[in-house]
Amino acid sequence: MIGRLNHVAIAVKDLAAATAVYKNALGAEVTEPTPQPDHGVTVVFVTLPNTKIEFLEPLGENSPIAKFLEKNPDGGIHHLCYEVDDILAARDKLKAEGARVLGDGNPKIGAHGKPVLFLHPKDFCGTLTELEQA
Amino acid sequence: MIGRLNHVAIAVKDLAAATAVYKNALGAEVTEPTPQPDHGVTVVFVTLPNTKIEFLEPLGENSPIAKFLEKNPDGGIHHLCYEVDDILAARDKLKAEGARVLGDGNPKIGAHGKPVLFLHPKDFCGTLTELEQA
């Protein structure tokens, strides 16, 4: 069912510092910061040959990553995102297997403009897991 | 400098349960467990079209992931691994940029039979980061 690893999301307090580490020390290709006010984050993508890293910095009040950064002041991996061909079929299969889908169970439009769902970390090896319609 | 994301490593207490979730609920292709006594882990690979997930379960006493699982009893993402063409050149560049390389700074032979280095999480956005010679 799951296809490509679309991205690994890393939450950071200081996007400029994180970007500098990946650009200068690791020699990676990084994009300019993109504010996404609807999602409460500013995003930088690290473009790798086979997937991407997404740095997330809190934007505005009530950012969904604010609490995570209180617990992880150095930053840390926030979630993994897998692509699926049919997000509704994926949701129904997961529910049938007893896995918990977060929110009301209906896909939302994610940061890439595609339908996404988040799955409960306790059901997925302690890892917040996002599914994105491919 | 960094190339492909070689893998995302997820540490778990119960490899069979983790494997079942990825195989049954997420419909992914998973390998048989491979004990790696020299590295203190038993490994299962989840094969994705563009990269892989590596589940790590402690093996024997003094497993390098035992403390991580004490802190994260549900499991969690343990490290990311990037490929580099020249691991010694990568190390020297990282040191010149002020990043901390773990251990004595000399590459060890990793779980895939290739030279690897681990980088300090505090210098890489709270993320334990492995470099593997491609």
Short mmCIF file of N, CA and C in Angstrom, two decimals, chain B:
data_model
loop_
_atom_site.label_atom_id
_atom_site.label_comp_id
_atom_site.label_asym_id
_atom_site.label_seq_id
_atom_site.Cartn_x
_atom_site.Cartn_y
_atom_site.Cartn_z
N MET B 1 27.38 17.49 -1.00
CA MET B 1 28.13 16.37 -0.41
C MET B 1 27.23 15.17 -0.13
N ILE B 2 26.19 15.35 0.72
CA ILE B 2 25.37 14.17 0.99
C ILE B 2 24.55 13.82 -0.26
N GLY B 3 24.38 12.50 -0.44
CA GLY B 3 23.61 12.00 -1.56
C GLY B 3 22.28 11.45 -1.08
N ARG B 4 21.98 10.22 -1.47
CA ARG B 4 20.69 9.61 -1.16
C ARG B 4 20.48 9.46 0.36
N LEU B 5 19.22 9.51 0.75
CA LEU B 5 18.86 9.06 2.10
C LEU B 5 18.88 7.54 2.03
N ASN B 6 19.89 6.93 2.66
CA ASN B 6 20.02 5.47 2.59
C ASN B 6 18.92 4.77 3.39
N HIS B 7 18.68 5.26 4.60
CA HIS B 7 17.60 4.68 5.40
C HIS B 7 17.20 5.59 6.56
N VAL B 8 16.02 5.30 7.08
CA VAL B 8 15.55 5.85 8.35
C VAL B 8 15.52 4.67 9.31
N ALA B 9 16.23 4.78 10.44
CA ALA B 9 16.26 3.68 11.41
C ALA B 9 15.27 3.95 12.52
N ILE B 10 14.39 2.99 12.78
CA ILE B 10 13.40 3.08 13.85
C ILE B 10 13.70 1.98 14.85
N ALA B 11 13.97 2.38 16.10
CA ALA B 11 14.24 1.40 17.16
C ALA B 11 12.93 0.94 17.76
N VAL B 12 12.81 -0.36 18.00
CA VAL B 12 11.59 -0.92 18.57
C VAL B 12 11.94 -2.02 19.57
N LYS B 13 11.04 -2.21 20.54
CA LYS B 13 11.24 -3.29 21.50
C LYS B 13 10.81 -4.63 20.93
N ASP B 14 9.82 -4.59 20.05
CA ASP B 14 9.21 -5.83 19.55
C ASP B 14 9.22 -5.79 18.02
N LEU B 15 10.22 -6.45 17.47
CA LEU B 15 10.42 -6.42 16.01
C LEU B 15 9.26 -7.09 15.29
N ALA B 16 8.74 -8.16 15.87
CA ALA B 16 7.63 -8.87 15.21
C ALA B 16 6.40 -7.98 15.12
N ALA B 17 6.13 -7.22 16.18
CA ALA B 17 4.96 -6.33 16.17
C ALA B 17 5.15 -5.20 15.16
N ALA B 18 6.36 -4.62 15.13
CA ALA B 18 6.64 -3.52 14.19
C ALA B 18 6.51 -4.01 12.76
N THR B 19 7.05 -5.19 12.51
CA THR B 19 6.99 -5.77 11.17
C THR B 19 5.55 -6.01 10.75
N ALA B 20 4.75 -6.52 11.70
CA ALA B 20 3.34 -6.80 11.39
C ALA B 20 2.59 -5.53 11.02
N VAL B 21 2.85 -4.43 11.74
CA VAL B 21 2.17 -3.16 11.44
C VAL B 21 2.51 -2.70 10.02
N TYR B 22 3.78 -2.76 9.68
CA TYR B 22 4.17 -2.28 8.35
C TYR B 22 3.70 -3.23 7.25
N LYS B 23 3.70 -4.52 7.54
CA LYS B 23 3.28 -5.50 6.53
C LYS B 23 1.76 -5.50 6.37
N ASN B 24 1.05 -5.56 7.48
CA ASN B 24 -0.40 -5.75 7.40
C ASN B 24 -1.16 -4.43 7.27
N ALA B 25 -0.87 -3.47 8.16
CA ALA B 25 -1.65 -2.23 8.14
C ALA B 25 -1.18 -1.32 7.00
N LEU B 26 0.13 -1.21 6.79
CA LEU B 26 0.65 -0.30 5.76
C LEU B 26 0.94 -1.01 4.44
N GLY B 27 0.82 -2.33 4.43
CA GLY B 27 0.97 -3.07 3.17
C GLY B 27 2.34 -2.94 2.53
N ALA B 28 3.38 -2.89 3.36
CA ALA B 28 4.74 -2.71 2.82
C ALA B 28 5.46 -4.06 2.71
N GLU B 29 6.52 -4.05 1.90
CA GLU B 29 7.35 -5.25 1.73
C GLU B 29 8.40 -5.26 2.84
N VAL B 30 8.45 -6.33 3.61
CA VAL B 30 9.42 -6.41 4.72
C VAL B 30 10.25 -7.67 4.58
N THR B 31 11.50 -7.59 5.07
CA THR B 31 12.41 -8.75 4.99
C THR B 31 12.27 -9.61 6.25
N GLU B 32 12.93 -10.76 6.22
CA GLU B 32 13.03 -11.58 7.43
C GLU B 32 14.01 -10.90 8.41
N PRO B 33 13.85 -11.13 9.72
CA PRO B 33 14.79 -10.55 10.69
C PRO B 33 16.20 -11.10 10.50
N THR B 34 17.20 -10.21 10.58
CA THR B 34 18.60 -10.59 10.46
C THR B 34 19.34 -10.19 11.73
N PRO B 35 19.79 -11.18 12.53
CA PRO B 35 20.57 -10.82 13.72
C PRO B 35 21.94 -10.29 13.31
N GLN B 36 22.35 -9.19 13.95
CA GLN B 36 23.68 -8.63 13.70
C GLN B 36 24.37 -8.49 15.06
N PRO B 37 24.90 -9.65 15.57
CA PRO B 37 25.45 -9.63 16.92
C PRO B 37 26.59 -8.62 17.09
N ASP B 38 27.35 -8.36 16.03
CA ASP B 38 28.46 -7.40 16.16
C ASP B 38 27.95 -5.98 16.41
N HIS B 39 26.69 -5.71 16.01
CA HIS B 39 26.13 -4.38 16.20
C HIS B 39 25.07 -4.34 17.30
N GLY B 40 24.83 -5.49 17.93
CA GLY B 40 23.91 -5.51 19.07
C GLY B 40 22.46 -5.27 18.68
N VAL B 41 22.11 -5.63 17.47
CA VAL B 41 20.72 -5.42 17.01
C VAL B 41 20.29 -6.56 16.11
N THR B 42 18.97 -6.77 16.04
CA THR B 42 18.37 -7.58 14.99
C THR B 42 17.61 -6.62 14.08
N VAL B 43 17.75 -6.83 12.77
CA VAL B 43 17.28 -5.83 11.81
C VAL B 43 16.22 -6.43 10.88
N VAL B 44 15.18 -5.63 10.61
CA VAL B 44 14.24 -5.90 9.52
C VAL B 44 14.22 -4.69 8.61
N PHE B 45 14.30 -4.90 7.32
CA PHE B 45 14.22 -3.81 6.36
C PHE B 45 12.80 -3.72 5.79
N VAL B 46 12.29 -2.50 5.71
CA VAL B 46 11.07 -2.23 4.96
C VAL B 46 11.52 -1.62 3.63
N THR B 47 11.22 -2.31 2.55
CA THR B 47 11.69 -1.87 1.24
C THR B 47 10.66 -0.94 0.61
N LEU B 48 11.03 0.32 0.46
CA LEU B 48 10.18 1.30 -0.21
C LEU B 48 10.74 1.54 -1.62
N PRO B 49 9.95 2.14 -2.53
CA PRO B 49 10.46 2.32 -3.89
C PRO B 49 11.71 3.21 -3.96
N ASN B 50 11.87 4.14 -3.00
CA ASN B 50 12.99 5.08 -3.12
C ASN B 50 14.01 5.02 -1.99
N THR B 51 13.70 4.32 -0.90
CA THR B 51 14.65 4.21 0.20
C THR B 51 14.19 3.07 1.08
N LYS B 52 14.72 2.96 2.29
CA LYS B 52 14.23 1.90 3.16
C LYS B 52 14.13 2.37 4.61
N ILE B 53 13.26 1.70 5.34
CA ILE B 53 13.16 1.85 6.78
C ILE B 53 13.89 0.65 7.39
N GLU B 54 14.67 0.89 8.42
CA GLU B 54 15.33 -0.21 9.12
C GLU B 54 14.79 -0.27 10.54
N PHE B 55 14.13 -1.36 10.86
CA PHE B 55 13.72 -1.57 12.25
C PHE B 55 14.87 -2.24 12.99
N LEU B 56 15.18 -1.68 14.17
CA LEU B 56 16.25 -2.21 15.01
C LEU B 56 15.66 -2.67 16.34
N GLU B 57 15.94 -3.91 16.70
CA GLU B 57 15.54 -4.45 18.01
C GLU B 57 16.81 -4.80 18.77
N PRO B 58 16.87 -4.51 20.07
CA PRO B 58 18.10 -4.84 20.82
C PRO B 58 18.42 -6.33 20.76
N LEU B 59 19.71 -6.63 20.65
CA LEU B 59 20.18 -8.03 20.64
C LEU B 59 21.34 -8.14 21.63
N GLY B 60 21.20 -9.05 22.61
CA GLY B 60 22.27 -9.27 23.57
C GLY B 60 22.35 -8.15 24.60
N GLU B 61 23.37 -8.23 25.45
CA GLU B 61 23.57 -7.20 26.48
C GLU B 61 24.30 -6.02 25.86
N ASN B 62 24.12 -4.86 26.46
CA ASN B 62 24.81 -3.64 26.01
C ASN B 62 24.48 -3.27 24.57
N SER B 63 23.24 -3.53 24.15
CA SER B 63 22.84 -3.08 22.82
C SER B 63 22.92 -1.55 22.76
N PRO B 64 23.43 -1.00 21.66
CA PRO B 64 23.55 0.47 21.56
C PRO B 64 22.19 1.18 21.53
N ILE B 65 21.10 0.44 21.34
CA ILE B 65 19.79 1.10 21.32
C ILE B 65 18.99 0.87 22.61
N ALA B 66 19.60 0.19 23.60
CA ALA B 66 18.85 -0.14 24.83
C ALA B 66 18.42 1.13 25.57
N LYS B 67 19.34 2.09 25.72
CA LYS B 67 19.00 3.31 26.46
C LYS B 67 17.93 4.13 25.73
N PHE B 68 18.05 4.18 24.42
CA PHE B 68 17.05 4.90 23.62
C PHE B 68 15.66 4.33 23.88
N LEU B 69 15.55 3.01 23.97
CA LEU B 69 14.24 2.38 24.18
C LEU B 69 13.75 2.53 25.62
N GLU B 70 14.68 2.72 26.56
CA GLU B 70 14.24 3.05 27.92
C GLU B 70 13.53 4.40 27.92
N LYS B 71 14.09 5.34 27.15
CA LYS B 71 13.50 6.69 27.09
C LYS B 71 12.27 6.74 26.18
N ASN B 72 12.23 5.84 25.22
CA ASN B 72 11.15 5.83 24.21
C ASN B 72 10.54 4.43 24.15
N PRO B 73 9.75 4.08 25.18
CA PRO B 73 9.27 2.69 25.26
C PRO B 73 8.37 2.27 24.10
N ASP B 74 7.74 3.25 23.42
CA ASP B 74 6.91 2.89 22.25
C ASP B 74 7.76 2.67 21.00
N GLY B 75 9.08 2.92 21.11
CA GLY B 75 9.93 2.96 19.93
C GLY B 75 10.03 4.38 19.42
N GLY B 76 10.81 4.56 18.36
CA GLY B 76 10.94 5.89 17.78
C GLY B 76 12.06 5.92 16.76
N ILE B 77 12.11 7.03 16.04
CA ILE B 77 13.16 7.16 15.02
C ILE B 77 14.50 7.36 15.71
N HIS B 78 15.44 6.49 15.41
CA HIS B 78 16.74 6.49 16.07
C HIS B 78 17.77 7.32 15.32
N HIS B 79 17.82 7.18 14.01
CA HIS B 79 18.76 7.99 13.22
C HIS B 79 18.36 8.01 11.76
N LEU B 80 18.97 8.96 11.03
CA LEU B 80 18.88 9.04 9.57
C LEU B 80 20.26 8.72 9.01
N CYS B 81 20.31 8.08 7.85
CA CYS B 81 21.60 7.75 7.23
C CYS B 81 21.66 8.29 5.81
N TYR B 82 22.65 9.14 5.56
CA TYR B 82 22.88 9.68 4.22
C TYR B 82 24.11 9.03 3.59
N GLU B 83 24.06 8.85 2.29
CA GLU B 83 25.21 8.32 1.56
C GLU B 83 26.16 9.45 1.18
N VAL B 84 27.45 9.16 1.24
CA VAL B 84 28.47 10.11 0.75
C VAL B 84 29.44 9.33 -0.13
N ASP B 85 29.99 10.02 -1.12
CA ASP B 85 30.93 9.36 -2.04
C ASP B 85 32.28 9.08 -1.37
N ASP B 86 32.71 9.98 -0.51
CA ASP B 86 34.04 9.86 0.10
C ASP B 86 33.91 10.19 1.58
N ILE B 87 33.88 9.16 2.40
CA ILE B 87 33.55 9.38 3.82
C ILE B 87 34.67 10.12 4.55
N LEU B 88 35.91 9.94 4.14
CA LEU B 88 37.01 10.65 4.81
C LEU B 88 36.98 12.13 4.46
N ALA B 89 36.71 12.43 3.19
CA ALA B 89 36.60 13.84 2.80
C ALA B 89 35.40 14.48 3.51
N ALA B 90 34.31 13.72 3.64
CA ALA B 90 33.12 14.24 4.33
C ALA B 90 33.45 14.55 5.79
N ARG B 91 34.15 13.62 6.43
CA ARG B 91 34.53 13.82 7.84
C ARG B 91 35.37 15.08 7.99
N ASP B 92 36.36 15.24 7.11
CA ASP B 92 37.26 16.39 7.25
C ASP B 92 36.51 17.70 7.04
N LYS B 93 35.58 17.69 6.09
CA LYS B 93 34.79 18.91 5.85
C LYS B 93 33.92 19.23 7.07
N LEU B 94 33.30 18.19 7.64
CA LEU B 94 32.43 18.40 8.80
C LEU B 94 33.22 18.93 9.99
N LYS B 95 34.40 18.36 10.20
CA LYS B 95 35.22 18.84 11.32
C LYS B 95 35.63 20.29 11.10
N ALA B 96 35.96 20.63 9.84
CA ALA B 96 36.36 22.00 9.53
C ALA B 96 35.21 22.97 9.78
N GLU B 97 33.97 22.48 9.64
CA GLU B 97 32.79 23.32 9.87
C GLU B 97 32.40 23.34 11.35
N GLY B 98 33.15 22.60 12.18
CA GLY B 98 32.89 22.61 13.62
C GLY B 98 31.90 21.57 14.09
N ALA B 99 31.50 20.66 13.23
CA ALA B 99 30.54 19.62 13.63
C ALA B 99 31.29 18.48 14.33
N ARG B 100 30.62 17.89 15.32
CA ARG B 100 31.24 16.82 16.08
C ARG B 100 30.97 15.45 15.47
N VAL B 101 32.05 14.72 15.19
CA VAL B 101 31.95 13.34 14.72
C VAL B 101 32.09 12.45 15.96
N LEU B 102 31.19 11.48 16.13
CA LEU B 102 31.22 10.64 17.33
C LEU B 102 32.37 9.63 17.28
N GLY B 103 32.72 9.09 18.45
CA GLY B 103 33.78 8.09 18.53
C GLY B 103 35.14 8.72 18.28
N ASP B 104 36.06 7.93 17.74
CA ASP B 104 37.42 8.43 17.53
C ASP B 104 37.61 9.12 16.17
N GLY B 105 36.51 9.28 15.45
CA GLY B 105 36.59 10.01 14.18
C GLY B 105 36.97 9.13 13.00
N ASN B 106 37.28 7.87 13.28
CA ASN B 106 37.59 6.95 12.18
C ASN B 106 36.36 6.15 11.81
N PRO B 107 36.08 6.02 10.50
CA PRO B 107 34.91 5.23 10.09
C PRO B 107 35.02 3.79 10.60
N LYS B 108 33.84 3.25 10.98
CA LYS B 108 33.74 1.83 11.35
C LYS B 108 32.96 1.13 10.24
N ILE B 109 33.09 -0.19 10.21
CA ILE B 109 32.30 -0.94 9.25
C ILE B 109 30.88 -1.10 9.82
N GLY B 110 29.91 -0.57 9.09
CA GLY B 110 28.54 -0.54 9.60
C GLY B 110 27.77 -1.81 9.28
N ALA B 111 26.49 -1.75 9.53
CA ALA B 111 25.62 -2.91 9.41
C ALA B 111 25.47 -3.39 7.96
N HIS B 112 25.82 -2.54 6.99
CA HIS B 112 25.74 -2.94 5.57
C HIS B 112 27.11 -3.34 5.01
N GLY B 113 28.13 -3.44 5.91
CA GLY B 113 29.46 -3.81 5.44
C GLY B 113 30.23 -2.66 4.80
N LYS B 114 29.77 -1.44 5.00
CA LYS B 114 30.44 -0.27 4.43
C LYS B 114 30.90 0.67 5.54
N PRO B 115 31.92 1.50 5.26
CA PRO B 115 32.38 2.43 6.30
C PRO B 115 31.30 3.46 6.65
N VAL B 116 31.14 3.68 7.95
CA VAL B 116 30.13 4.64 8.43
C VAL B 116 30.72 5.51 9.53
N LEU B 117 30.11 6.67 9.70
CA LEU B 117 30.41 7.57 10.81
C LEU B 117 29.09 8.07 11.37
N PHE B 118 29.07 8.36 12.67
CA PHE B 118 27.89 8.99 13.27
C PHE B 118 28.24 10.40 13.72
N LEU B 119 27.29 11.31 13.54
CA LEU B 119 27.49 12.73 13.85
C LEU B 119 26.62 13.12 15.04
N HIS B 120 27.11 14.07 15.83
CA HIS B 120 26.45 14.43 17.09
C HIS B 120 25.07 15.05 16.84
N PRO B 121 24.03 14.50 17.51
CA PRO B 121 22.67 15.04 17.29
C PRO B 121 22.57 16.54 17.55
N LYS B 122 23.30 17.03 18.54
CA LYS B 122 23.16 18.46 18.88
C LYS B 122 23.66 19.36 17.74
N ASP B 123 24.51 18.85 16.90
CA ASP B 123 25.01 19.65 15.78
C ASP B 123 24.15 19.47 14.52
N PHE B 124 23.16 18.53 14.58
CA PHE B 124 22.36 18.24 13.39
C PHE B 124 20.87 18.21 13.73
N CYS B 125 20.41 19.33 14.31
CA CYS B 125 18.98 19.55 14.51
C CYS B 125 18.34 18.46 15.38
N GLY B 126 19.07 18.03 16.41
CA GLY B 126 18.52 17.06 17.34
C GLY B 126 18.34 15.67 16.75
N THR B 127 19.07 15.40 15.67
CA THR B 127 18.90 14.14 14.93
C THR B 127 20.23 13.40 14.83
N LEU B 128 20.31 12.21 15.42
CA LEU B 128 21.50 11.39 15.22
C LEU B 128 21.62 11.10 13.73
N THR B 129 22.78 11.41 13.16
CA THR B 129 22.94 11.38 11.71
C THR B 129 24.12 10.47 11.36
N GLU B 130 23.86 9.49 10.50
CA GLU B 130 24.90 8.56 10.06
C GLU B 130 25.29 8.91 8.63
N LEU B 131 26.56 8.81 8.34
CA LEU B 131 27.05 8.90 6.96
C LEU B 131 27.58 7.54 6.57
N GLU B 132 27.22 7.10 5.38
CA GLU B 132 27.70 5.80 4.90
C GLU B 132 28.37 5.99 3.54
N GLN B 133 29.54 5.39 3.41
CA GLN B 133 30.23 5.41 2.12
C GLN B 133 29.33 4.74 1.07
N ALA B 134 29.06 5.45 -0.01
CA ALA B 134 28.12 4.91 -1.03
C ALA B 134 28.75 3.73 -1.78
#
